[in-house]
XYZ file of C-alpha atoms in Angstrom:
239
model
C -0.033 -0.153 -0.092
C 2.817 2.730 0.915
C 4.832 1.618 -2.122
C 1.800 2.152 -4.533
C 0.601 5.437 -3.002
C 4.050 6.813 -3.084
C 4.477 5.976 -6.500
C 1.070 7.440 -7.367
C 2.221 10.742 -5.529
C 5.513 10.900 -7.470
C 5.161 13.252 -10.482
C 8.358 11.908 -11.932
C 6.632 8.413 -12.308
C 5.136 7.488 -15.390
C 2.043 5.314 -14.331
C 0.350 2.874 -16.572
C -2.253 0.710 -14.872
C -3.833 0.757 -11.259
C -5.468 -2.445 -9.899
C -7.550 -1.814 -7.006
C -9.679 -4.200 -4.863
C -13.011 -3.268 -3.665
C -11.847 -3.483 0.070
C -8.967 -1.181 -0.601
C -10.765 1.300 -2.659
C -12.897 1.857 0.581
C -10.227 1.670 3.028
C -8.067 4.318 1.169
C -10.587 6.238 -0.618
C -9.348 9.807 0.656
C -5.791 9.193 -0.689
C -6.648 7.305 -3.817
C -9.417 10.029 -4.847
C -6.905 12.749 -4.479
C -3.908 10.787 -6.273
C -6.198 9.855 -9.015
C -7.546 13.331 -9.839
C -3.701 14.437 -10.418
C -2.341 15.046 -14.060
C -0.815 11.596 -15.193
C -2.804 9.453 -13.064
C -3.606 6.062 -14.245
C -7.248 4.819 -14.548
C -8.209 2.789 -11.567
C -9.520 -0.828 -12.595
C -11.613 -2.710 -9.607
C -9.885 -6.124 -9.565
C -10.586 -9.417 -8.072
C -8.492 -11.965 -6.900
C -7.818 -13.485 -9.930
C -6.880 -10.035 -11.648
C -4.246 -9.897 -8.950
C -3.273 -13.729 -9.700
C -2.874 -12.669 -13.300
C -0.968 -9.655 -12.994
C 1.522 -10.371 -10.072
C 4.242 -12.816 -9.726
C 3.171 -16.021 -7.708
C 5.170 -15.080 -4.658
C 3.659 -11.424 -4.530
C 1.705 -10.262 -1.463
C -0.508 -7.314 -2.144
C -2.951 -5.297 0.038
C -5.590 -4.727 -2.645
C -3.423 -2.519 -4.529
C -0.963 -3.158 -7.542
C 0.668 -0.506 -9.842
C 2.106 -1.050 -13.191
C 4.655 1.705 -13.897
C 7.755 2.665 -15.768
C 11.051 2.563 -13.815
C 11.966 5.700 -12.132
C 14.382 8.056 -13.665
C 17.278 8.505 -11.339
C 19.865 11.306 -11.078
C 23.650 10.878 -11.928
C 25.908 11.293 -8.928
C 27.729 14.111 -10.507
C 24.426 15.988 -10.518
C 23.962 15.019 -6.848
C 27.689 16.347 -6.097
C 27.280 19.688 -7.856
C 24.857 20.738 -4.883
C 26.555 22.850 -2.117
C 27.370 21.078 0.910
C 25.490 22.476 3.981
C 24.308 21.403 7.602
C 20.617 20.243 8.039
C 18.642 22.539 10.564
C 19.383 19.638 13.135
C 23.224 20.460 12.537
C 23.774 17.238 10.908
C 25.980 16.962 7.567
C 24.924 15.004 4.631
C 25.183 11.372 4.727
C 25.227 9.058 1.447
C 25.072 5.362 1.796
C 27.316 3.417 -0.771
C 26.389 -0.295 -1.454
C 29.176 -2.432 -2.644
C 27.342 -5.224 -5.014
C 24.440 -5.808 -2.364
C 21.971 -7.993 -4.448
C 19.331 -8.742 -2.185
C 16.201 -6.681 -3.120
C 14.703 -7.138 0.106
C 17.935 -6.087 1.958
C 18.240 -3.115 -0.313
C 14.499 -1.949 0.147
C 14.996 -1.973 4.040
C 18.043 -0.009 3.600
C 16.161 2.488 1.620
C 13.436 2.803 4.256
C 16.007 3.490 6.799
C 17.897 5.802 4.645
C 14.393 7.792 4.202
C 13.349 7.614 7.853
C 16.897 8.866 9.222
C 17.300 11.536 6.467
C 20.167 10.253 4.276
C 20.787 12.380 1.009
C 20.961 9.143 -1.368
C 21.932 5.521 -1.583
C 24.448 4.699 -4.222
C 25.044 1.367 -5.679
C 26.934 -0.518 -8.287
C 25.781 -0.792 -11.911
C 26.354 -4.499 -11.901
C 25.841 -7.188 -9.187
C 23.289 -4.988 -7.423
C 19.517 -4.927 -6.898
C 17.445 -3.474 -9.774
C 14.364 -1.716 -9.207
C 11.553 -4.399 -8.809
C 8.102 -4.821 -6.928
C 10.030 -6.570 -4.306
C 12.339 -3.758 -3.767
C 9.769 -1.063 -3.863
C 7.274 -3.280 -1.557
C 9.924 -3.605 1.068
C 11.159 0.198 0.800
C 7.587 0.817 1.868
C 7.402 4.167 -0.243
C 10.691 5.348 0.380
C 12.067 4.265 -3.224
C 10.081 7.247 -4.584
C 11.775 9.515 -1.907
C 15.514 8.649 -1.805
C 17.613 8.710 -4.887
C 18.963 5.089 -5.774
C 21.986 6.112 -8.066
C 23.995 3.195 -10.006
C 27.409 3.814 -10.994
C 29.711 1.964 -13.332
C 33.023 2.193 -11.024
C 32.634 2.236 -7.531
C 36.114 3.076 -6.559
C 35.857 6.004 -8.936
C 32.592 7.354 -7.162
C 34.195 7.145 -3.672
C 36.990 9.215 -5.133
C 34.288 11.764 -6.606
C 32.644 11.672 -3.251
C 36.065 12.315 -1.336
C 36.714 15.286 -3.630
C 33.175 16.724 -2.962
C 34.204 16.805 0.489
C 32.691 13.642 1.910
C 34.767 11.280 4.553
C 34.387 7.797 3.056
C 33.716 5.084 5.757
C 33.962 1.788 5.017
C 31.987 -0.603 7.558
C 34.008 -3.620 8.143
C 34.413 -6.113 11.260
C 38.340 -5.527 11.272
C 37.963 -1.678 11.682
C 40.277 -0.181 14.150
C 37.749 2.350 15.473
C 33.833 2.078 16.137
C 31.704 4.439 13.912
C 30.970 6.330 16.745
C 34.898 7.164 17.565
C 35.524 7.670 13.806
C 32.517 10.041 13.141
C 33.730 13.574 12.651
C 31.965 17.036 11.721
C 31.878 16.479 8.179
C 29.857 15.004 5.355
C 29.844 11.067 5.424
C 29.922 8.580 2.627
C 29.000 5.079 4.598
C 30.061 2.270 2.559
C 28.426 -1.237 3.079
C 29.379 -4.616 1.564
C 27.526 -7.504 0.488
C 26.384 -10.342 2.872
C 29.181 -12.832 3.529
C 31.609 -11.503 1.139
C 31.695 -7.809 2.479
C 33.720 -4.985 1.144
C 35.896 -5.971 -1.953
C 39.456 -5.230 -1.950
C 39.788 -1.849 -4.051
C 36.642 -0.525 -2.250
C 38.478 -1.089 1.259
C 41.648 0.638 -0.073
C 39.805 3.461 -1.462
C 37.686 4.312 1.791
C 39.437 7.056 4.158
C 38.840 4.663 7.044
C 37.280 1.191 7.804
C 35.028 1.312 11.013
C 32.933 -1.332 12.694
C 29.869 -1.379 14.789
C 30.881 -2.742 18.586
C 28.608 -5.907 18.454
C 29.157 -8.579 20.966
C 29.604 -12.215 21.120
C 28.094 -14.743 19.978
C 27.081 -12.557 17.360
C 29.753 -11.001 15.508
C 27.869 -9.194 12.522
C 24.560 -7.815 11.738
C 22.485 -8.302 8.686
C 23.450 -5.399 6.138
C 20.164 -3.882 6.341
C 20.242 -3.828 10.310
C 23.916 -2.636 10.138
C 22.593 0.230 7.923
C 20.048 1.331 10.315
C 22.184 1.301 13.122
C 24.959 3.272 11.373
C 22.408 5.887 10.138
C 21.111 6.297 13.823
C 24.722 6.926 14.710
C 25.319 9.404 12.140
C 21.973 11.272 11.790
C 19.747 10.085 14.843
């Protein structure tokens, strides 16, 4: 429901077809009536169970709403870095999340949701071996995908160098980091780099970061799921 309503409200989205169950139309009538009156809104089709089964993958779980739409246009990293750096009203500097080949769409969706909740500026990912925009990702993000830029780059090491040149302190999250994130954070914009489940950060990514930092977990659990680690780290930087 959150993913569909956020996409309908996003003027950058090209919306093509909306399926709405009778129950969902009644439950979300106020929101839907306003959104469907906007320019570019799709026509709503009252759908039954069979319509949803025909339109969605077998594993999809819906709440009586399904939207077919085009992929969301995303900015280039260079466009983001042309904006002047400034502190937010709460005194925090911008934070960008960088994902090094994180492929699980549910993890990426959860990371986008945390990024939106804590006020991160964007999520940057690799162009290859990364989670692409999908219904699973958007549903897990719970509407955040239409609020947080999700920027794919061809060369991650080069992107990190661009971030450093723009004034960001690049921090790679790794268990062998000598300092914790709390000890390493400074009064400066930060790019927090997270690696894939299991393999973690790649060698060149590690070497390009300004510093490797860790989260102070305790035994017997020595590491966190990447989406949980992102949420904890964002709270440390922006909470």
